[in-house]
Short mmCIF file of C-alpha atoms and ligand atoms in Angstrom, two decimals:
data_model
loop_
_atom_site.label_atom_id
_atom_site.label_comp_id
_atom_site.label_asym_id
_atom_site.label_seq_id
_atom_site.Cartn_x
_atom_site.Cartn_y
_atom_site.Cartn_z
CA MET J 526 -79.55 -0.89 -4.53
CA ARG J 527 -76.76 -2.23 -2.32
CA ASP J 528 -75.29 -5.67 -2.86
CA GLN J 529 -74.27 -8.09 -0.10
CA PHE J 530 -70.99 -6.17 0.35
CA GLY J 531 -72.67 -2.75 0.58
CA ARG J 532 -71.65 -1.59 -2.92
CA ASN J 533 -74.13 0.71 -4.64
CA ILE J 534 -75.08 -0.94 -7.95
CA ASP J 535 -76.38 1.79 -10.25
CA TYR J 536 -74.90 0.93 -13.65
CA MET J 537 -75.96 -1.74 -16.15
CA ARG J 538 -74.11 -2.60 -19.36
CA VAL J 539 -76.66 -3.77 -21.89
CA SER J 540 -75.50 -5.88 -24.81
CA VAL J 541 -77.81 -5.49 -27.78
CA THR J 542 -76.16 -8.05 -30.07
CA ASP J 543 -73.43 -10.69 -30.08
CA ARG J 544 -72.62 -9.87 -33.73
CA CYS J 545 -69.78 -7.71 -34.89
CA ASN J 546 -68.42 -6.36 -38.16
CA LEU J 547 -64.83 -6.77 -36.90
CA ARG J 548 -62.89 -9.70 -35.46
CA CYS J 549 -60.44 -8.26 -32.93
CA VAL J 550 -57.88 -10.96 -32.24
CA TYR J 551 -58.33 -10.88 -28.45
CA CYS J 552 -62.13 -10.74 -28.58
CA MET J 553 -63.48 -13.04 -31.31
CA PRO J 554 -62.16 -16.02 -33.27
CA ALA J 555 -61.46 -15.41 -36.97
CA GLU J 556 -64.26 -17.70 -38.06
CA GLY J 557 -66.69 -20.26 -36.79
CA VAL J 558 -68.43 -17.81 -34.45
CA PRO J 559 -71.68 -19.48 -33.38
CA TYR J 560 -74.27 -16.74 -33.96
CA VAL J 561 -77.28 -16.62 -31.77
CA SER J 562 -80.50 -16.52 -33.79
CA HIS J 563 -82.59 -13.35 -33.86
CA GLN J 564 -85.34 -14.97 -31.77
CA GLU J 565 -82.85 -15.72 -29.00
CA ILE J 566 -81.83 -12.07 -28.74
CA LEU J 567 -83.92 -9.80 -26.54
CA SER J 568 -86.33 -7.56 -28.43
CA PHE J 569 -86.25 -3.81 -27.74
CA ASP J 570 -89.42 -4.16 -25.66
CA GLU J 571 -87.82 -6.87 -23.55
CA ILE J 572 -84.66 -4.81 -23.03
CA VAL J 573 -86.73 -1.79 -22.03
CA ARG J 574 -88.78 -3.84 -19.57
CA ILE J 575 -85.66 -5.20 -17.85
CA CYS J 576 -84.10 -1.73 -17.74
CA ARG J 577 -87.31 -0.24 -16.30
CA ILE J 578 -87.33 -2.83 -13.51
CA GLY J 579 -83.59 -2.24 -13.08
CA ALA J 580 -84.28 1.48 -12.69
CA GLU J 581 -86.81 0.66 -9.96
CA LEU J 582 -83.95 -1.18 -8.21
CA GLY J 583 -81.62 1.81 -8.46
CA ILE J 584 -79.96 1.51 -11.88
CA THR J 585 -79.49 5.06 -13.16
CA LYS J 586 -76.93 4.59 -15.95
CA LEU J 587 -77.01 2.31 -18.95
CA LYS J 588 -74.27 1.52 -21.46
CA LEU J 589 -75.20 -0.01 -24.81
CA THR J 590 -72.62 -2.49 -25.97
CA GLY J 591 -72.21 -5.78 -27.83
CA GLY J 592 -70.78 -7.30 -30.11
CA GLU J 593 -70.96 -4.14 -32.12
CA PRO J 594 -74.10 -2.28 -31.01
CA LEU J 595 -74.29 -0.23 -34.22
CA VAL J 596 -74.92 -3.34 -36.32
CA ARG J 597 -78.26 -3.79 -34.54
CA LYS J 598 -80.96 -2.14 -36.64
CA GLY J 599 -82.83 0.76 -35.08
CA LEU J 600 -80.48 1.40 -32.17
CA PRO J 601 -81.48 5.11 -31.90
CA GLU J 602 -85.06 3.92 -31.41
CA LEU J 603 -83.99 1.79 -28.45
CA LEU J 604 -81.99 4.71 -27.08
CA LYS J 605 -85.06 6.94 -27.14
CA MET J 606 -87.12 4.29 -25.34
CA LEU J 607 -84.45 3.87 -22.65
CA LYS J 608 -84.07 7.61 -22.12
CA LYS J 609 -87.78 7.83 -21.27
CA ILE J 610 -87.53 5.37 -18.36
CA PRO J 611 -88.05 7.21 -15.06
CA GLY J 612 -84.82 7.10 -13.05
CA ILE J 613 -82.49 6.55 -16.02
CA GLU J 614 -80.16 9.54 -16.03
CA GLN J 615 -77.65 8.52 -18.69
CA VAL J 616 -77.48 6.23 -21.68
CA THR J 617 -74.05 5.83 -23.24
CA LEU J 618 -72.56 3.69 -25.98
CA THR J 619 -69.39 1.74 -26.60
CA THR J 620 -68.61 1.07 -30.25
CA ASN J 621 -65.77 0.19 -32.57
CA GLY J 622 -66.67 3.41 -34.37
CA THR J 623 -66.65 2.03 -37.92
CA LEU J 624 -70.38 2.74 -38.44
CA LEU J 625 -70.54 5.79 -36.22
CA LYS J 626 -70.32 8.54 -38.82
CA GLY J 627 -73.58 7.49 -40.48
CA GLN J 628 -75.49 7.15 -37.20
CA ILE J 629 -74.12 9.85 -34.92
CA ASN J 630 -76.71 12.53 -35.77
CA GLU J 631 -79.62 10.26 -34.98
CA LEU J 632 -77.94 8.88 -31.87
CA VAL J 633 -77.32 12.34 -30.47
CA SER J 634 -80.81 13.53 -31.29
CA SER J 635 -82.14 10.40 -29.55
CA GLY J 636 -80.36 11.49 -26.37
CA LEU J 637 -76.95 9.78 -26.37
CA ASP J 638 -74.95 11.13 -23.41
CA SER J 639 -71.50 9.85 -24.23
CA VAL J 640 -69.65 7.53 -26.58
CA ASN J 641 -66.61 5.33 -26.10
CA ILE J 642 -64.79 4.47 -29.30
CA SER J 643 -62.50 1.44 -29.26
CA MET J 644 -59.34 1.96 -31.29
CA ASP J 645 -56.18 0.15 -30.27
CA THR J 646 -53.86 1.88 -32.72
CA LEU J 647 -53.86 4.73 -35.25
CA ASP J 648 -51.61 2.80 -37.60
CA ALA J 649 -53.76 1.60 -40.52
CA ASP J 650 -51.85 -1.66 -41.09
CA LYS J 651 -51.72 -2.58 -37.43
CA TYR J 652 -55.38 -1.70 -36.99
CA ARG J 653 -56.28 -3.97 -39.90
CA GLU J 654 -54.18 -6.72 -38.32
CA VAL J 655 -55.63 -6.47 -34.81
CA THR J 656 -59.26 -6.19 -36.03
CA ARG J 657 -58.71 -8.70 -38.87
CA GLY J 658 -59.69 -6.38 -41.67
CA GLY J 659 -61.02 -3.16 -40.13
CA SER J 660 -60.36 0.34 -41.47
CA VAL J 661 -58.98 2.86 -39.02
CA GLU J 662 -60.00 5.60 -41.50
CA LYS J 663 -63.64 4.78 -40.84
CA VAL J 664 -63.11 4.95 -37.08
CA LEU J 665 -61.40 8.32 -37.41
CA GLU J 666 -64.29 9.59 -39.49
CA GLY J 667 -66.63 8.41 -36.73
CA LEU J 668 -64.49 10.12 -34.10
CA ASP J 669 -64.45 13.38 -36.06
CA ALA J 670 -68.21 13.21 -36.51
CA ALA J 671 -68.73 12.63 -32.78
CA ALA J 672 -66.35 15.46 -31.88
CA GLU J 673 -68.68 17.85 -33.76
CA PHE J 674 -71.11 17.63 -30.83
CA PRO J 675 -69.70 19.67 -27.94
CA GLU J 676 -72.32 18.30 -25.53
CA LEU J 677 -71.24 14.70 -26.21
CA ARG J 678 -68.44 13.23 -24.10
CA VAL J 679 -66.11 11.25 -26.37
CA LYS J 680 -63.55 8.74 -25.14
CA VAL J 681 -61.15 6.52 -27.05
CA ASN J 682 -60.40 3.11 -25.53
CA CYS J 683 -57.24 1.17 -26.30
CA VAL J 684 -56.32 -2.32 -25.10
CA PRO J 685 -52.51 -2.34 -25.41
CA LEU J 686 -51.01 -5.59 -26.61
CA LYS J 687 -47.61 -6.79 -25.55
CA GLY J 688 -44.92 -6.14 -28.12
CA ALA J 689 -46.63 -3.15 -29.76
CA ASP J 690 -44.55 -0.14 -30.68
CA ASN J 691 -44.45 2.53 -27.93
CA GLU J 692 -44.99 5.15 -30.63
CA GLU J 693 -48.56 3.86 -31.10
CA TYR J 694 -49.53 4.86 -27.56
CA ILE J 695 -47.77 8.19 -27.86
CA ARG J 696 -49.78 8.90 -31.03
CA LEU J 697 -53.05 7.80 -29.45
CA ALA J 698 -52.46 10.05 -26.45
CA LEU J 699 -52.09 12.98 -28.86
CA LEU J 700 -55.88 12.78 -29.33
CA ALA J 701 -56.19 13.86 -25.68
CA LYS J 702 -53.50 16.49 -26.04
CA GLU J 703 -55.34 18.03 -28.98
CA GLY J 704 -58.68 17.87 -27.16
CA LYS J 705 -60.42 15.41 -29.48
CA ALA J 706 -61.19 12.80 -26.85
CA ASP J 707 -60.17 11.43 -23.49
CA VAL J 708 -57.93 8.46 -24.16
CA ARG J 709 -58.03 5.40 -21.92
CA PHE J 710 -55.75 2.40 -21.74
CA ILE J 711 -57.49 -0.79 -20.62
CA GLU J 712 -55.61 -3.82 -19.39
CA MET J 713 -56.31 -7.05 -21.23
CA MET J 714 -58.56 -9.29 -19.14
CA PRO J 715 -58.48 -13.10 -19.23
CA ILE J 716 -61.94 -13.37 -20.73
CA GLY J 717 -62.59 -15.47 -23.84
CA MET J 718 -59.77 -15.02 -26.37
CA GLY J 719 -58.16 -12.53 -23.97
CA LYS J 720 -56.82 -15.49 -22.00
CA VAL J 721 -54.21 -16.19 -24.67
CA PHE J 722 -53.09 -12.60 -25.38
CA ALA J 723 -50.67 -10.74 -23.18
CA GLY J 724 -51.49 -7.12 -22.63
CA GLN J 725 -49.48 -4.29 -21.10
CA ARG J 726 -49.98 -2.96 -17.61
CA GLY J 727 -51.24 0.55 -17.05
CA GLU J 728 -47.94 1.50 -15.39
CA GLU J 729 -45.96 0.47 -18.46
CA ILE J 730 -48.09 2.70 -20.67
CA TYR J 731 -47.88 5.55 -18.18
CA SER J 732 -44.08 5.50 -18.24
CA ILE J 733 -44.04 5.50 -22.04
CA LEU J 734 -46.28 8.57 -22.01
CA GLU J 735 -44.35 10.22 -19.20
CA GLN J 736 -41.16 10.01 -21.23
CA ALA J 737 -42.89 11.55 -24.22
CA TYR J 738 -45.03 14.20 -22.53
CA GLY J 739 -43.61 14.75 -19.03
CA GLU J 740 -44.91 13.90 -15.59
CA ALA J 741 -48.70 13.89 -15.22
CA GLU J 742 -50.79 14.88 -12.22
CA GLY J 743 -53.75 12.93 -10.91
CA TYR J 744 -57.00 14.35 -12.25
CA ASN J 745 -59.80 14.44 -9.71
CA GLY J 746 -62.66 15.68 -11.90
CA HIS J 747 -65.48 13.26 -12.60
CA LEU J 748 -65.30 11.80 -16.11
CA GLY J 749 -67.35 8.63 -16.20
CA ASN J 750 -69.15 5.86 -14.39
CA GLY J 751 -66.28 3.48 -13.98
CA PRO J 752 -62.97 2.65 -12.42
CA ALA J 753 -60.63 4.63 -14.70
CA VAL J 754 -57.87 6.59 -12.98
CA TYR J 755 -57.39 9.80 -14.95
CA MET J 756 -54.13 11.72 -15.35
CA GLN J 757 -53.54 15.24 -16.57
CA PHE J 758 -50.41 15.51 -18.72
CA PRO J 759 -48.84 18.96 -19.08
CA GLY J 760 -50.47 20.99 -21.85
CA PHE J 761 -53.15 18.38 -22.59
CA GLN J 762 -56.69 19.58 -23.27
CA LYS J 763 -58.21 16.25 -22.25
CA GLN J 764 -57.29 13.46 -19.87
CA VAL J 765 -55.59 10.11 -20.19
CA GLY J 766 -57.20 7.30 -18.20
CA PHE J 767 -56.01 3.90 -17.04
CA ILE J 768 -58.34 0.99 -16.35
CA SER J 769 -56.16 -1.57 -14.69
CA ALA J 770 -58.48 -4.40 -13.69
CA VAL J 771 -55.69 -6.97 -13.50
CA SER J 772 -52.84 -5.09 -11.84
CA HIS J 773 -55.06 -2.93 -9.61
CA GLN J 774 -58.21 -4.78 -8.71
CA PHE J 775 -61.03 -2.29 -8.11
CA CYS J 776 -63.84 -4.73 -7.29
CA GLY J 777 -64.41 -3.08 -3.88
CA SER J 778 -65.96 -0.10 -5.66
CA CYS J 779 -67.58 -1.95 -8.58
CA ASN J 780 -71.01 -0.48 -9.36
CA ARG J 781 -72.10 -2.57 -12.37
CA VAL J 782 -74.02 -5.55 -13.63
CA ARG J 783 -74.36 -6.80 -17.20
CA LEU J 784 -77.28 -7.87 -19.33
CA THR J 785 -76.26 -10.12 -22.22
CA SER J 786 -77.98 -9.90 -25.59
CA GLU J 787 -79.61 -13.25 -24.75
CA GLY J 788 -81.16 -11.79 -21.64
CA TYR J 789 -78.85 -13.19 -19.00
CA LEU J 790 -78.17 -10.89 -16.04
CA LYS J 791 -74.54 -11.24 -14.94
CA PRO J 792 -73.31 -9.64 -11.74
CA CYS J 793 -69.59 -10.12 -12.54
CA LEU J 794 -67.68 -10.34 -15.82
CA GLN J 795 -65.53 -13.26 -14.78
CA TYR J 796 -68.13 -15.66 -13.48
CA ALA J 797 -70.78 -17.56 -15.37
CA GLY J 798 -73.38 -17.14 -12.63
CA GLY J 799 -76.47 -15.00 -12.99
CA THR J 800 -80.10 -15.26 -13.95
CA ASP J 801 -81.81 -16.09 -17.21
CA LEU J 802 -84.25 -13.17 -17.34
CA LYS J 803 -85.33 -13.99 -20.89
CA ALA J 804 -86.73 -17.33 -19.72
CA LEU J 805 -88.74 -15.50 -17.06
CA LEU J 806 -90.00 -12.87 -19.52
CA ARG J 807 -90.99 -15.42 -22.12
CA ASN J 808 -92.64 -17.59 -19.48
CA GLY J 809 -95.06 -14.77 -18.83
CA GLU J 810 -93.74 -13.92 -15.34
CA ASP J 811 -94.94 -10.65 -13.86
CA ASP J 812 -92.82 -7.63 -12.95
CA ASP J 813 -92.72 -8.59 -9.25
CA THR J 814 -91.12 -11.95 -10.05
CA ILE J 815 -88.59 -10.40 -12.42
CA ARG J 816 -87.80 -7.67 -9.89
CA ARG J 817 -87.27 -10.28 -7.16
CA GLU J 818 -84.90 -12.31 -9.36
CA MET J 819 -82.96 -9.24 -10.45
CA LYS J 820 -82.70 -8.11 -6.85
CA HIS J 821 -81.36 -11.49 -5.80
CA THR J 822 -78.78 -11.52 -8.63
CA ILE J 823 -77.59 -8.01 -7.85
CA TYR J 824 -77.47 -8.68 -4.12
CA SER J 825 -75.40 -11.86 -4.69
CA LYS J 826 -72.72 -10.08 -6.75
CA PRO J 827 -69.38 -11.76 -5.95
CA ALA J 828 -66.77 -9.92 -3.88
CA GLY J 829 -64.31 -9.76 -6.75
CA HIS J 830 -62.68 -11.33 -9.74
CA GLN J 831 -59.59 -13.54 -9.79
CA PHE J 832 -58.13 -12.29 -13.05
CA ALA J 833 -54.57 -12.38 -11.81
CA SER J 834 -54.77 -16.10 -11.04
CA ALA J 835 -56.85 -16.92 -14.13
CA TYR J 836 -54.09 -16.00 -16.60
CA GLY J 837 -52.54 -19.04 -18.14
CA GLU J 838 -54.86 -21.46 -16.38
CA ASN J 839 -57.64 -23.56 -17.75
CA ALA J 840 -60.28 -21.42 -16.14
CA GLY J 841 -63.10 -23.51 -14.81
CA GLU J 842 -65.23 -26.41 -15.87
CA GLY J 843 -68.71 -26.43 -17.31
CA GLU J 844 -70.95 -23.72 -18.69
CA ARG J 845 -73.34 -21.56 -16.75
CA ASN J 846 -74.40 -22.28 -13.21
CA THR J 847 -77.78 -20.65 -13.25
CA GLY J 848 -78.54 -18.96 -10.03
CA ASN J 849 -76.59 -20.99 -7.46
CA MET J 850 -73.62 -18.70 -7.25
CA ASN J 851 -71.81 -18.43 -3.94
CA SER J 852 -70.00 -15.34 -2.67
CA GLU J 853 -66.84 -16.41 -4.51
CA GLY J 854 -68.82 -16.34 -7.70
CA GLY J 855 -68.94 -20.00 -8.75
CA THR J 856 -67.98 -21.22 -12.23
CA PHE J 857 -65.74 -19.09 -14.45
CA GLU J 858 -67.23 -17.58 -17.60
CA ARG J 859 -66.11 -19.32 -20.77
CA LYS J 860 -67.86 -17.20 -23.35
CA GLU J 861 -66.17 -14.62 -25.50
CA MET J 862 -66.36 -10.93 -24.63
CA SER J 863 -68.54 -10.27 -27.68
CA ARG J 864 -71.15 -12.72 -26.34
CA ILE J 865 -71.06 -11.41 -22.80
CA GLY J 866 -71.18 -7.76 -23.75
CA GLY J 867 -67.83 -6.14 -22.94
N1 LIG A 1149 -67.72 -3.60 -30.31
C1 LIG A 1149 -67.72 -2.58 -29.32
C2 LIG A 1149 -66.31 -2.05 -29.08
O1 LIG A 1149 -65.36 -2.66 -29.58
O2 LIG A 1149 -66.22 -1.04 -28.38
C3 LIG A 1149 -68.35 -2.96 -28.00
C4 LIG A 1149 -68.06 -4.33 -27.47
S1 LIG A 1149 -66.35 -4.63 -27.09
C5 LIG A 1149 -66.44 -6.28 -26.42
C6 LIG A 1149 -66.09 -3.54 -25.71
C7 LIG A 1149 -64.67 -3.34 -25.28
O3 LIG A 1149 -64.16 -4.54 -24.73
C8 LIG A 1149 -63.72 -2.92 -26.39
O4 LIG A 1149 -63.07 -1.72 -26.01
C9 LIG A 1149 -62.71 -4.05 -26.44
O5 LIG A 1149 -61.43 -3.59 -26.79
C10 LIG A 1149 -62.78 -4.57 -25.03
N2 LIG A 1149 -62.32 -5.95 -24.86
C11 LIG A 1149 -62.65 -7.05 -25.59
N3 LIG A 1149 -62.03 -8.13 -25.09
C12 LIG A 1149 -61.29 -7.72 -24.03
C13 LIG A 1149 -60.43 -8.36 -23.09
N4 LIG A 1149 -60.19 -9.65 -23.13
N5 LIG A 1149 -59.85 -7.59 -22.13
C14 LIG A 1149 -60.09 -6.25 -22.06
N6 LIG A 1149 -60.90 -5.59 -22.90
C15 LIG A 1149 -61.48 -6.32 -23.88
FE1 LIG A 1150 -66.07 -6.53 -32.23
FE2 LIG A 1150 -65.70 -4.89 -30.19
FE3 LIG A 1150 -64.98 -7.47 -30.02
FE4 LIG A 1150 -63.60 -5.88 -31.62
S1 LIG A 1150 -63.77 -5.68 -29.38
S2 LIG A 1150 -64.38 -7.94 -32.14
S3 LIG A 1150 -65.13 -4.50 -32.32
S4 LIG A 1150 -67.02 -6.71 -30.21
#
C-alpha cells in the first residue's frame, strides 16, 4: 500500500527475538540487558497472522531479524509458515552467522531466499573485541556453508567503526572480489548504543577501496530490497554496496516497516511511534480491526529520519507514544537496536 507520502510499502522486517549470543559494542550493553519474557514475545502463530494481514495490505517481502534470529528455536518452521502466505514473495534473514552452519540446510529447504551475514572485520581479535567474545571462525564457517547453495543470495554486512584499520575493509571486500558474497558497508546510525559510537561514512570506505582495487563503476542490477548503492570494482565477481543512511538520507524511497519481537509495528526506525499489535491480538480483536490499525500505522509513516541532527544530542524524552504520531514522527526511539529489530 502507499503511505501518506505516496511511497510503496512492501517490505516488513520481522524481529523474532530480542536475545542475542553476541554483544556488539554499538548494539547491546555488555551486561544488564533487560530480557523480555517468553510470553511477551509473539508466538509463531501471532507473527504469521500479522504477516498475513500485512500481505493483504501489500507487503511482499519479509526479513527475519532480531536480536539474533537463529537463537529462536524452530526458526525454519516459522520460515515455512511465512512462505505459504499468499502474496509473500520472499523471506530473507539477517544473522550474525555464528549459528548458521548448523541451520543452513534446514533454512534453505524451508525456502530461505537470501541471507545477510553481519561481520564487521575478518580479524579474529578485533572481531572478538567488537562482539565482546564472538568467534569470527564460526561466522566464516557459516558463510562457507551458505555459499554452498548457488540459489541463495549471500551478503556480508559491515558497520565500519571510526579508527579501524583500512586493511580490514580491503580484506572484507576481497570476499566480493572472490565471489563469495556481496559486501556492504553500513553507516552507523544513532540508535541505542550507536549514539555513542562514531562510524565511517560510505565515501571514506569507498576511497579506501578505490586506492586498493581501482575505480569502481555504478552497478545498476537489482540486488536487494533496500537502499544500498552497489559498485562494481574491476575484476570483482560480486558487488560492493554502501548503505549511507546518515550521509545520504534515502527516506524518500523507503519501502519498509518493522515488527518488533514484542509485536509493536514501527513505521520508522528512529521514532518510537507505532501500534501495539500484540495488545490487539491478545485482546481478541478480529482481522478487520488489526488490518485497520496496520493500515493507519503504515499510512502515517513519517517523512524521514533526523539521524544527522540526532548525533551527540540527548535524543528525545519519554518512551513510546502509542499511536499519536504526527508527520514528523513524534518521540525518538530510545530502545537498543536488538530490541527494535535492526
Ligand atoms: N543479530 C543479527 C545481525 O547481527 O545481523 C540481526 C540483528 S542486528 C541488530 C542487524 C544489523 O544491525 C547488523 O548488521 C548490525 O551490525 C546492525 N546494527 C546494529 N546497531 C546498529 C547501528 N547503531 N547502526 C547501524 N547498524 C547497526
Ligand atoms: Fe547481536 Fe546483531 Fe546486535 Fe551484534 S548486531 S549484538 S549480533 S543483535
